[in-house]
Amino acid sequence: GENVEQHPSTLSVQEGDSAVIKCTYSDSASNYFPWYKQELGKRPQLIIDIRSNVGEKKDQRIAVTLNKTAKHFSLHITETQPEDSAVYFCAERGSTLGRLYFGRGTQLTVWP
Amino acid sequence: DGGITQSPKYLFRKEGQNVTLSCEQNLNHDAMYWYRQDPGQGLRLIYYSQIVNDFQKGDIAEGYSVSREKKESFPLTVTSAQKNPTAFYLCASGVTYEQYFGPGTRLTVT
């Protein structure tokens, strides 16, 4: 529902390192958890999502994990590249049908 | 998301004027959304519509109005009652779970 907390707000990593962004939520009815990437001046783009019936999903260098008991989910980016630099938003779809609740975003900077 | 268009990309208006932002989609999505984004801020939901001729207020609806007369179109009017209208406005559409965003309109009111 309304409370989606995202941490950290900024994250700097060296190229090749891993990056992890974590979100927590409070609505036990939440069943869908997408992640969006927004480059400067561009639209947010859906990069990966997970539904409540699975615990982990991978797509090449990115993965999302979900812990429904603890009510948190995380985005993992491995072998980071400078082009991964962007703002990442988590979101969740809870008991209010039809809408998503977004976290406040994480500015990821990958240094070459 | 290439099927969601917003026009214009940049819009300038004088204070006290109403302005309407366009959002069109050809993805046959039932649901459409309007978000506002301020510099360094997250995405705040203004209005959303799950079906034609029906819409719901989001978290910051005051000073805004919408209509949903056609499935493909969801225009947003920023009225003179909106105290701080300068922002980046994003339209989105979706089905069931996923939402896909349009390219956005950057509105500047002086």
PDB file of N, CA, C and O in Angstrom, chain A residues 12-86:
ATOM      1  N   SER A  12      27.018   4.516  -4.964  1.00  0.00           N
ATOM      2  CA  SER A  12      28.129   4.636  -5.907  1.00  0.00           C
ATOM      3  C   SER A  12      28.946   3.365  -5.861  1.00  0.00           C
ATOM      4  O   SER A  12      29.318   2.905  -4.766  1.00  0.00           O
ATOM      5  N   VAL A  13      29.226   2.788  -7.020  1.00  0.00           N
ATOM      6  CA  VAL A  13      30.018   1.561  -7.085  1.00  0.00           C
ATOM      7  C   VAL A  13      31.025   1.686  -8.206  1.00  0.00           C
ATOM      8  O   VAL A  13      30.857   2.482  -9.145  1.00  0.00           O
ATOM      9  N   GLN A  14      32.064   0.871  -8.108  1.00  0.00           N
ATOM     10  CA  GLN A  14      33.069   0.807  -9.162  1.00  0.00           C
ATOM     11  C   GLN A  14      32.575  -0.153 -10.243  1.00  0.00           C
ATOM     12  O   GLN A  14      31.905  -1.156  -9.947  1.00  0.00           O
ATOM     13  N   GLU A  15      32.906   0.162 -11.463  1.00  0.00           N
ATOM     14  CA  GLU A  15      32.545  -0.715 -12.571  1.00  0.00           C
ATOM     15  C   GLU A  15      32.988  -2.149 -12.282  1.00  0.00           C
ATOM     16  O   GLU A  15      34.122  -2.390 -11.858  1.00  0.00           O
ATOM     17  N   GLY A  16      32.074  -3.090 -12.515  1.00  0.00           N
ATOM     18  CA  GLY A  16      32.389  -4.488 -12.263  1.00  0.00           C
ATOM     19  C   GLY A  16      31.901  -4.984 -10.916  1.00  0.00           C
ATOM     20  O   GLY A  16      31.732  -6.199 -10.715  1.00  0.00           O
ATOM     21  N   ASP A  17      31.663  -4.067  -9.989  1.00  0.00           N
ATOM     22  CA  ASP A  17      31.147  -4.456  -8.684  1.00  0.00           C
ATOM     23  C   ASP A  17      29.649  -4.724  -8.777  1.00  0.00           C
ATOM     24  O   ASP A  17      29.006  -4.434  -9.793  1.00  0.00           O
ATOM     25  N   SER A  18      29.085  -5.251  -7.687  1.00  0.00           N
ATOM     26  CA  SER A  18      27.640  -5.479  -7.617  1.00  0.00           C
ATOM     27  C   SER A  18      26.951  -4.334  -6.899  1.00  0.00           C
ATOM     28  O   SER A  18      27.572  -3.634  -6.085  1.00  0.00           O
ATOM     29  N   ALA A  19      25.673  -4.148  -7.202  1.00  0.00           N
ATOM     30  CA  ALA A  19      24.863  -3.127  -6.536  1.00  0.00           C
ATOM     31  C   ALA A  19      23.576  -3.783  -6.057  1.00  0.00           C
ATOM     32  O   ALA A  19      22.992  -4.603  -6.771  1.00  0.00           O
ATOM     33  N   VAL A  20      23.172  -3.409  -4.851  1.00  0.00           N
ATOM     34  CA  VAL A  20      21.933  -3.952  -4.285  1.00  0.00           C
ATOM     35  C   VAL A  20      21.085  -2.805  -3.764  1.00  0.00           C
ATOM     36  O   VAL A  20      21.571  -1.950  -3.017  1.00  0.00           O
ATOM     37  N   ILE A  21      19.831  -2.791  -4.146  1.00  0.00           N
ATOM     38  CA  ILE A  21      18.860  -1.796  -3.683  1.00  0.00           C
ATOM     39  C   ILE A  21      17.716  -2.559  -3.033  1.00  0.00           C
ATOM     40  O   ILE A  21      17.232  -3.550  -3.580  1.00  0.00           O
ATOM     41  N   LYS A  22      17.286  -2.079  -1.868  1.00  0.00           N
ATOM     42  CA  LYS A  22      16.281  -2.809  -1.097  1.00  0.00           C
ATOM     43  C   LYS A  22      15.039  -1.952  -0.869  1.00  0.00           C
ATOM     44  O   LYS A  22      15.144  -0.744  -0.631  1.00  0.00           O
ATOM     45  N   CYS A  23      13.880  -2.610  -0.930  1.00  0.00           N
ATOM     46  CA  CYS A  23      12.614  -1.932  -0.628  1.00  0.00           C
ATOM     47  C   CYS A  23      11.825  -2.747   0.373  1.00  0.00           C
ATOM     48  O   CYS A  23      11.830  -3.983   0.316  1.00  0.00           O
ATOM     49  N   THR A  24      11.154  -2.050   1.271  1.00  0.00           N
ATOM     50  CA  THR A  24      10.268  -2.708   2.215  1.00  0.00           C
ATOM     51  C   THR A  24       8.858  -2.175   2.021  1.00  0.00           C
ATOM     52  O   THR A  24       8.665  -1.031   1.592  1.00  0.00           O
ATOM     53  N   TYR A  25       7.885  -3.003   2.329  1.00  0.00           N
ATOM     54  CA  TYR A  25       6.493  -2.605   2.174  1.00  0.00           C
ATOM     55  C   TYR A  25       5.703  -3.108   3.371  1.00  0.00           C
ATOM     56  O   TYR A  25       6.197  -3.917   4.155  1.00  0.00           O
ATOM     57  N   SER A  26       4.470  -2.607   3.497  1.00  0.00           N
ATOM     58  CA  SER A  26       3.696  -2.955   4.694  1.00  0.00           C
ATOM     59  C   SER A  26       2.406  -3.717   4.391  1.00  0.00           C
ATOM     60  O   SER A  26       1.848  -4.357   5.288  1.00  0.00           O
ATOM     61  N   ASP A  27       1.949  -3.681   3.134  1.00  0.00           N
ATOM     62  CA  ASP A  27       0.667  -4.293   2.789  1.00  0.00           C
ATOM     63  C   ASP A  27       0.836  -5.793   2.536  1.00  0.00           C
ATOM     64  O   ASP A  27       1.452  -6.192   1.550  1.00  0.00           O
ATOM     65  N   SER A  28       0.279  -6.599   3.390  1.00  0.00           N
ATOM     66  CA  SER A  28       0.448  -8.051   3.250  1.00  0.00           C
ATOM     67  C   SER A  28      -0.271  -8.592   2.015  1.00  0.00           C
ATOM     68  O   SER A  28      -0.028  -9.715   1.592  1.00  0.00           O
ATOM     69  N   ALA A  29      -1.168  -7.784   1.415  1.00  0.00           N
ATOM     70  CA  ALA A  29      -1.868  -8.213   0.204  1.00  0.00           C
ATOM     71  C   ALA A  29      -1.076  -7.905  -1.064  1.00  0.00           C
ATOM     72  O   ALA A  29      -1.505  -8.262  -2.162  1.00  0.00           O
ATOM     73  N   SER A  30       0.056  -7.265  -0.940  1.00  0.00           N
ATOM     74  CA  SER A  30       0.861  -6.919  -2.126  1.00  0.00           C
ATOM     75  C   SER A  30       1.256  -8.175  -2.874  1.00  0.00           C
ATOM     76  O   SER A  30       1.710  -9.155  -2.272  1.00  0.00           O
ATOM     77  N   ASN A  31       1.111  -8.139  -4.198  1.00  0.00           N
ATOM     78  CA  ASN A  31       1.366  -9.364  -4.960  1.00  0.00           C
ATOM     79  C   ASN A  31       2.191  -9.144  -6.225  1.00  0.00           C
ATOM     80  O   ASN A  31       2.423 -10.076  -6.999  1.00  0.00           O
ATOM     81  N   TYR A  32       2.649  -7.911  -6.456  1.00  0.00           N
ATOM     82  CA  TYR A  32       3.413  -7.641  -7.676  1.00  0.00           C
ATOM     83  C   TYR A  32       4.423  -6.560  -7.363  1.00  0.00           C
ATOM     84  O   TYR A  32       4.081  -5.524  -6.779  1.00  0.00           O
ATOM     85  N   PHE A  33       5.685  -6.785  -7.790  1.00  0.00           N
ATOM     86  CA  PHE A  33       6.784  -5.911  -7.378  1.00  0.00           C
ATOM     87  C   PHE A  33       7.682  -5.629  -8.586  1.00  0.00           C
ATOM     88  O   PHE A  33       8.575  -6.410  -8.903  1.00  0.00           O
ATOM     89  N   PRO A  34       7.468  -4.514  -9.254  1.00  0.00           N
ATOM     90  CA  PRO A  34       8.305  -4.167 -10.416  1.00  0.00           C
ATOM     91  C   PRO A  34       9.438  -3.230 -10.034  1.00  0.00           C
ATOM     92  O   PRO A  34       9.395  -2.534  -9.005  1.00  0.00           O
ATOM     93  N   TRP A  35      10.450  -3.211 -10.885  1.00  0.00           N
ATOM     94  CA  TRP A  35      11.554  -2.265 -10.763  1.00  0.00           C
ATOM     95  C   TRP A  35      11.666  -1.479 -12.073  1.00  0.00           C
ATOM     96  O   TRP A  35      11.600  -2.060 -13.155  1.00  0.00           O
ATOM     97  N   TYR A  36      11.854  -0.165 -11.935  1.00  0.00           N
ATOM     98  CA  TYR A  36      11.990   0.718 -13.087  1.00  0.00           C
ATOM     99  C   TYR A  36      13.348   1.409 -13.052  1.00  0.00           C
ATOM    100  O   TYR A  36      13.858   1.748 -11.985  1.00  0.00           O
ATOM    101  N   LYS A  37      13.887   1.640 -14.248  1.00  0.00           N
ATOM    102  CA  LYS A  37      15.141   2.380 -14.412  1.00  0.00           C
ATOM    103  C   LYS A  37      14.827   3.659 -15.166  1.00  0.00           C
ATOM    104  O   LYS A  37      14.169   3.618 -16.211  1.00  0.00           O
ATOM    105  N   GLN A  38      15.279   4.793 -14.630  1.00  0.00           N
ATOM    106  CA  GLN A  38      15.042   6.069 -15.289  1.00  0.00           C
ATOM    107  C   GLN A  38      16.362   6.784 -15.519  1.00  0.00           C
ATOM    108  O   GLN A  38      17.017   7.210 -14.556  1.00  0.00           O
ATOM    109  N   GLU A  39      16.737   6.917 -16.771  1.00  0.00           N
ATOM    110  CA  GLU A  39      17.931   7.695 -17.114  1.00  0.00           C
ATOM    111  C   GLU A  39      17.548   9.172 -17.154  1.00  0.00           C
ATOM    112  O   GLU A  39      16.375   9.525 -17.292  1.00  0.00           O
ATOM    113  N   LEU A  40      18.552  10.027 -17.043  1.00  0.00           N
ATOM    114  CA  LEU A  40      18.329  11.457 -16.906  1.00  0.00           C
ATOM    115  C   LEU A  40      17.487  12.005 -18.059  1.00  0.00           C
ATOM    116  O   LEU A  40      17.829  11.820 -19.232  1.00  0.00           O
ATOM    117  N   GLY A  41      16.359  12.626 -17.727  1.00  0.00           N
ATOM    118  CA  GLY A  41      15.498  13.239 -18.725  1.00  0.00           C
ATOM    119  C   GLY A  41      14.627  12.281 -19.513  1.00  0.00           C
ATOM    120  O   GLY A  41      13.907  12.699 -20.424  1.00  0.00           O
ATOM    121  N   LYS A  42      14.695  10.996 -19.157  1.00  0.00           N
ATOM    122  CA  LYS A  42      13.940   9.993 -19.921  1.00  0.00           C
ATOM    123  C   LYS A  42      12.772   9.445 -19.098  1.00  0.00           C
ATOM    124  O   LYS A  42      12.594   9.779 -17.935  1.00  0.00           O
ATOM    125  N   ARG A  43      12.004   8.579 -19.719  1.00  0.00           N
ATOM    126  CA  ARG A  43      10.886   7.944 -19.036  1.00  0.00           C
ATOM    127  C   ARG A  43      11.382   6.780 -18.181  1.00  0.00           C
ATOM    128  O   ARG A  43      12.383   6.144 -18.531  1.00  0.00           O
ATOM    129  N   PRO A  44      10.699   6.437 -17.105  1.00  0.00           N
ATOM    130  CA  PRO A  44      11.032   5.201 -16.377  1.00  0.00           C
ATOM    131  C   PRO A  44      10.720   4.004 -17.271  1.00  0.00           C
ATOM    132  O   PRO A  44       9.703   3.971 -17.970  1.00  0.00           O
ATOM    133  N   GLN A  45      11.630   3.012 -17.230  1.00  0.00           N
ATOM    134  CA  GLN A  45      11.435   1.808 -18.021  1.00  0.00           C
ATOM    135  C   GLN A  45      11.418   0.598 -17.102  1.00  0.00           C
ATOM    136  O   GLN A  45      12.294   0.446 -16.243  1.00  0.00           O
ATOM    137  N   LEU A  46      10.452  -0.261 -17.321  1.00  0.00           N
ATOM    138  CA  LEU A  46      10.333  -1.494 -16.546  1.00  0.00           C
ATOM    139  C   LEU A  46      11.488  -2.418 -16.911  1.00  0.00           C
ATOM    140  O   LEU A  46      11.674  -2.758 -18.082  1.00  0.00           O
ATOM    141  N   ILE A  47      12.286  -2.809 -15.909  1.00  0.00           N
ATOM    142  CA  ILE A  47      13.447  -3.652 -16.203  1.00  0.00           C
ATOM    143  C   ILE A  47      13.279  -5.080 -15.690  1.00  0.00           C
ATOM    144  O   ILE A  47      13.834  -6.019 -16.276  1.00  0.00           O
ATOM    145  N   ILE A  48      12.535  -5.262 -14.651  1.00  0.00           N
ATOM    146  CA  ILE A  48      12.292  -6.602 -14.131  1.00  0.00           C
ATOM    147  C   ILE A  48      11.154  -6.502 -13.131  1.00  0.00           C
ATOM    148  O   ILE A  48      10.923  -5.434 -12.535  1.00  0.00           O
ATOM    149  N   ASP A  49      10.414  -7.592 -12.980  1.00  0.00           N
ATOM    150  CA  ASP A  49       9.341  -7.614 -11.998  1.00  0.00           C
ATOM    151  C   ASP A  49       9.218  -9.021 -11.420  1.00  0.00           C
ATOM    152  O   ASP A  49       9.762  -9.987 -11.973  1.00  0.00           O
ATOM    153  N   ILE A  50       8.529  -9.118 -10.313  1.00  0.00           N
ATOM    154  CA  ILE A  50       8.346 -10.411  -9.672  1.00  0.00           C
ATOM    155  C   ILE A  50       6.957 -10.452  -9.057  1.00  0.00           C
ATOM    156  O   ILE A  50       6.451  -9.431  -8.576  1.00  0.00           O
ATOM    157  N   ARG A  51       6.354 -11.606  -9.098  1.00  0.00           N
ATOM    158  CA  ARG A  51       5.048 -11.778  -8.472  1.00  0.00           C
ATOM    159  C   ARG A  51       5.216 -12.567  -7.190  1.00  0.00           C
ATOM    160  O   ARG A  51       6.231 -13.231  -6.969  1.00  0.00           O
ATOM    161  N   SER A  52       4.189 -12.523  -6.374  1.00  0.00           N
ATOM    162  CA  SER A  52       4.343 -13.002  -5.004  1.00  0.00           C
ATOM    163  C   SER A  52       4.480 -14.510  -4.895  1.00  0.00           C
ATOM    164  O   SER A  52       4.800 -15.029  -3.832  1.00  0.00           O
ATOM    165  N   ASN A  53       4.277 -15.229  -5.986  1.00  0.00           N
ATOM    166  CA  ASN A  53       4.349 -16.681  -5.901  1.00  0.00           C
ATOM    167  C   ASN A  53       5.752 -17.231  -6.176  1.00  0.00           C
ATOM    168  O   ASN A  53       5.952 -18.442  -6.194  1.00  0.00           O
ATOM    169  N   VAL A  54       6.716 -16.326  -6.407  1.00  0.00           N
ATOM    170  CA  VAL A  54       8.095 -16.762  -6.603  1.00  0.00           C
ATOM    171  C   VAL A  54       9.010 -15.952  -5.681  1.00  0.00           C
ATOM    172  O   VAL A  54       8.662 -14.851  -5.251  1.00  0.00           O
ATOM    173  N   GLY A  55      10.182 -16.507  -5.409  1.00  0.00           N
ATOM    174  CA  GLY A  55      11.097 -15.834  -4.501  1.00  0.00           C
ATOM    175  C   GLY A  55      12.236 -15.117  -5.199  1.00  0.00           C
ATOM    176  O   GLY A  55      12.857 -14.231  -4.602  1.00  0.00           O
ATOM    177  N   GLU A  56      12.507 -15.493  -6.460  1.00  0.00           N
ATOM    178  CA  GLU A  56      13.635 -14.877  -7.146  1.00  0.00           C
ATOM    179  C   GLU A  56      13.400 -14.955  -8.651  1.00  0.00           C
ATOM    180  O   GLU A  56      12.798 -15.897  -9.169  1.00  0.00           O
ATOM    181  N   LYS A  57      13.884 -13.923  -9.328  1.00  0.00           N
ATOM    182  CA  LYS A  57      13.798 -13.908 -10.785  1.00  0.00           C
ATOM    183  C   LYS A  57      15.049 -13.252 -11.337  1.00  0.00           C
ATOM    184  O   LYS A  57      15.504 -12.238 -10.781  1.00  0.00           O
ATOM    185  N   LYS A  58      15.620 -13.839 -12.404  1.00  0.00           N
ATOM    186  CA  LYS A  58      16.864 -13.299 -12.964  1.00  0.00           C
ATOM    187  C   LYS A  58      16.683 -12.985 -14.435  1.00  0.00           C
ATOM    188  O   LYS A  58      15.926 -13.659 -15.146  1.00  0.00           O
ATOM    189  N   ASP A  59      17.385 -11.959 -14.883  1.00  0.00           N
ATOM    190  CA  ASP A  59      17.436 -11.628 -16.298  1.00  0.00           C
ATOM    191  C   ASP A  59      18.821 -11.080 -16.585  1.00  0.00           C
ATOM    192  O   ASP A  59      19.103  -9.914 -16.332  1.00  0.00           O
ATOM    193  N   GLN A  60      19.687 -11.939 -17.048  1.00  0.00           N
ATOM    194  CA  GLN A  60      21.075 -11.602 -17.352  1.00  0.00           C
ATOM    195  C   GLN A  60      21.758 -11.049 -16.095  1.00  0.00           C
ATOM    196  O   GLN A  60      21.910 -11.793 -15.124  1.00  0.00           O
ATOM    197  N   ARG A  61      22.143  -9.766 -16.090  1.00  0.00           N
ATOM    198  CA  ARG A  61      22.901  -9.240 -14.943  1.00  0.00           C
ATOM    199  C   ARG A  61      22.012  -8.723 -13.821  1.00  0.00           C
ATOM    200  O   ARG A  61      22.515  -8.263 -12.794  1.00  0.00           O
ATOM    201  N   ILE A  62      20.724  -8.727 -13.997  1.00  0.00           N
ATOM    202  CA  ILE A  62      19.849  -8.217 -12.946  1.00  0.00           C
ATOM    203  C   ILE A  62      18.998  -9.330 -12.366  1.00  0.00           C
ATOM    204  O   ILE A  62      18.652 -10.299 -13.062  1.00  0.00           O
ATOM    205  N   ALA A  63      18.691  -9.204 -11.091  1.00  0.00           N
ATOM    206  CA  ALA A  63      17.851 -10.181 -10.406  1.00  0.00           C
ATOM    207  C   ALA A  63      17.039  -9.454  -9.348  1.00  0.00           C
ATOM    208  O   ALA A  63      17.439  -8.393  -8.848  1.00  0.00           O
ATOM    209  N   VAL A  64      15.895 -10.007  -9.050  1.00  0.00           N
ATOM    210  CA  VAL A  64      15.078  -9.485  -7.965  1.00  0.00           C
ATOM    211  C   VAL A  64      14.750 -10.642  -7.029  1.00  0.00           C
ATOM    212  O   VAL A  64      14.468 -11.758  -7.477  1.00  0.00           O
ATOM    213  N   THR A  65      14.852 -10.372  -5.728  1.00  0.00           N
ATOM    214  CA  THR A  65      14.493 -11.354  -4.720  1.00  0.00           C
ATOM    215  C   THR A  65      13.350 -10.809  -3.883  1.00  0.00           C
ATOM    216  O   THR A  65      13.245  -9.600  -3.669  1.00  0.00           O
ATOM    217  N   LEU A  66      12.495 -11.689  -3.420  1.00  0.00           N
ATOM    218  CA  LEU A  66      11.331 -11.300  -2.632  1.00  0.00           C
ATOM    219  C   LEU A  66      11.263 -12.150  -1.379  1.00  0.00           C
ATOM    220  O   LEU A  66      11.342 -13.377  -1.442  1.00  0.00           O
ATOM    221  N   ASN A  67      11.111 -11.487  -0.252  1.00  0.00           N
ATOM    222  CA  ASN A  67      10.899 -12.172   1.019  1.00  0.00           C
ATOM    223  C   ASN A  67       9.547 -11.703   1.551  1.00  0.00           C
ATOM    224  O   ASN A  67       9.436 -10.631   2.141  1.00  0.00           O
ATOM    225  N   LYS A  68       8.507 -12.484   1.327  1.00  0.00           N
ATOM    226  CA  LYS A  68       7.153 -12.062   1.711  1.00  0.00           C
ATOM    227  C   LYS A  68       6.965 -12.056   3.223  1.00  0.00           C
ATOM    228  O   LYS A  68       6.190 -11.273   3.751  1.00  0.00           O
ATOM    229  N   THR A  69       7.677 -12.917   3.900  1.00  0.00           N
ATOM    230  CA  THR A  69       7.538 -12.959   5.349  1.00  0.00           C
ATOM    231  C   THR A  69       8.045 -11.664   5.971  1.00  0.00           C
ATOM    232  O   THR A  69       7.401 -11.074   6.837  1.00  0.00           O
ATOM    233  N   ALA A  70       9.207 -11.243   5.497  1.00  0.00           N
ATOM    234  CA  ALA A  70       9.808 -10.021   6.028  1.00  0.00           C
ATOM    235  C   ALA A  70       9.301  -8.776   5.318  1.00  0.00           C
ATOM    236  O   ALA A  70       9.636  -7.651   5.709  1.00  0.00           O
ATOM    237  N   LYS A  71       8.520  -8.940   4.265  1.00  0.00           N
ATOM    238  CA  LYS A  71       7.979  -7.841   3.466  1.00  0.00           C
ATOM    239  C   LYS A  71       9.094  -6.958   2.914  1.00  0.00           C
ATOM    240  O   LYS A  71       9.100  -5.727   3.082  1.00  0.00           O
ATOM    241  N   HIS A  72      10.049  -7.587   2.237  1.00  0.00           N
ATOM    242  CA  HIS A  72      11.028  -6.782   1.513  1.00  0.00           C
ATOM    243  C   HIS A  72      11.427  -7.484   0.228  1.00  0.00           C
ATOM    244  O   HIS A  72      11.306  -8.697   0.077  1.00  0.00           O
ATOM    245  N   PHE A  73      11.864  -6.660  -0.735  1.00  0.00           N
ATOM    246  CA  PHE A  73      12.336  -7.177  -2.010  1.00  0.00           C
ATOM    247  C   PHE A  73      13.524  -6.327  -2.452  1.00  0.00           C
ATOM    248  O   PHE A  73      13.639  -5.159  -2.076  1.00  0.00           O
ATOM    249  N   SER A  74      14.397  -6.943  -3.212  1.00  0.00           N
ATOM    250  CA  SER A  74      15.666  -6.293  -3.543  1.00  0.00           C
ATOM    251  C   SER A  74      15.999  -6.463  -5.017  1.00  0.00           C
ATOM    252  O   SER A  74      15.671  -7.490  -5.625  1.00  0.00           O
ATOM    253  N   LEU A  75      16.692  -5.464  -5.543  1.00  0.00           N
ATOM    254  CA  LEU A  75      17.226  -5.502  -6.900  1.00  0.00           C
ATOM    255  C   LEU A  75      18.725  -5.723  -6.808  1.00  0.00           C
ATOM    256  O   LEU A  75      19.412  -5.012  -6.057  1.00  0.00           O
ATOM    257  N   HIS A  76      19.226  -6.700  -7.550  1.00  0.00           N
ATOM    258  CA  HIS A  76      20.650  -7.002  -7.559  1.00  0.00           C
ATOM    259  C   HIS A  76      21.171  -6.807  -8.984  1.00  0.00           C
ATOM    260  O   HIS A  76      20.620  -7.389  -9.923  1.00  0.00           O
ATOM    261  N   ILE A  77      22.195  -5.987  -9.120  1.00  0.00           N
ATOM    262  CA  ILE A  77      22.844  -5.812 -10.417  1.00  0.00           C
ATOM    263  C   ILE A  77      24.283  -6.276 -10.278  1.00  0.00           C
ATOM    264  O   ILE A  77      25.030  -5.765  -9.433  1.00  0.00           O
ATOM    265  N   THR A  78      24.671  -7.250 -11.072  1.00  0.00           N
ATOM    266  CA  THR A  78      26.046  -7.756 -11.025  1.00  0.00           C
ATOM    267  C   THR A  78      26.844  -7.182 -12.194  1.00  0.00           C
ATOM    268  O   THR A  78      26.281  -6.703 -13.186  1.00  0.00           O
ATOM    269  N   GLU A  79      28.174  -7.232 -12.039  1.00  0.00           N
ATOM    270  CA  GLU A  79      29.094  -6.751 -13.082  1.00  0.00           C
ATOM    271  C   GLU A  79      28.640  -5.400 -13.639  1.00  0.00           C
ATOM    272  O   GLU A  79      28.441  -5.230 -14.838  1.00  0.00           O
ATOM    273  N   THR A  80      28.471  -4.442 -12.748  1.00  0.00           N
ATOM    274  CA  THR A  80      27.918  -3.146 -13.137  1.00  0.00           C
ATOM    275  C   THR A  80      28.763  -2.463 -14.215  1.00  0.00           C
ATOM    276  O   THR A  80      29.996  -2.620 -14.275  1.00  0.00           O
ATOM    277  N   GLN A  81      28.069  -1.705 -15.048  1.00  0.00           N
ATOM    278  CA  GLN A  81      28.700  -0.959 -16.138  1.00  0.00           C
ATOM    279  C   GLN A  81      28.271   0.505 -16.030  1.00  0.00           C
ATOM    280  O   GLN A  81      27.226   0.809 -15.452  1.00  0.00           O
ATOM    281  N   PRO A  82      29.048   1.430 -16.588  1.00  0.00           N
ATOM    282  CA  PRO A  82      28.662   2.852 -16.498  1.00  0.00           C
ATOM    283  C   PRO A  82      27.253   3.127 -17.008  1.00  0.00           C
ATOM    284  O   PRO A  82      26.562   4.009 -16.481  1.00  0.00           O
ATOM    285  N   GLU A  83      26.801   2.362 -17.992  1.00  0.00           N
ATOM    286  CA  GLU A  83      25.453   2.583 -18.536  1.00  0.00           C
ATOM    287  C   GLU A  83      24.351   2.131 -17.581  1.00  0.00           C
ATOM    288  O   GLU A  83      23.161   2.371 -17.837  1.00  0.00           O
ATOM    289  N   ASP A  84      24.728   1.481 -16.488  1.00  0.00           N
ATOM    290  CA  ASP A  84      23.745   1.160 -15.454  1.00  0.00           C
ATOM    291  C   ASP A  84      23.430   2.375 -14.582  1.00  0.00           C
ATOM    292  O   ASP A  84      22.478   2.353 -13.792  1.00  0.00           O
ATOM    293  N   SER A  85      24.217   3.433 -14.719  1.00  0.00           N
ATOM    294  CA  SER A  85      23.988   4.653 -13.940  1.00  0.00           C
ATOM    295  C   SER A  85      22.617   5.238 -14.297  1.00  0.00           C
ATOM    296  O   SER A  85      22.323   5.510 -15.459  1.00  0.00           O
ATOM    297  N   ALA A  86      21.782   5.420 -13.279  1.00  0.00           N
ATOM    298  CA  ALA A  86      20.403   5.886 -13.480  1.00  0.00           C
ATOM    299  C   ALA A  86      19.742   5.958 -12.108  1.00  0.00           C
ATOM    300  O   ALA A  86      20.336   5.605 -11.092  1.00  0.00           O
TER     301      ALA A  86
END
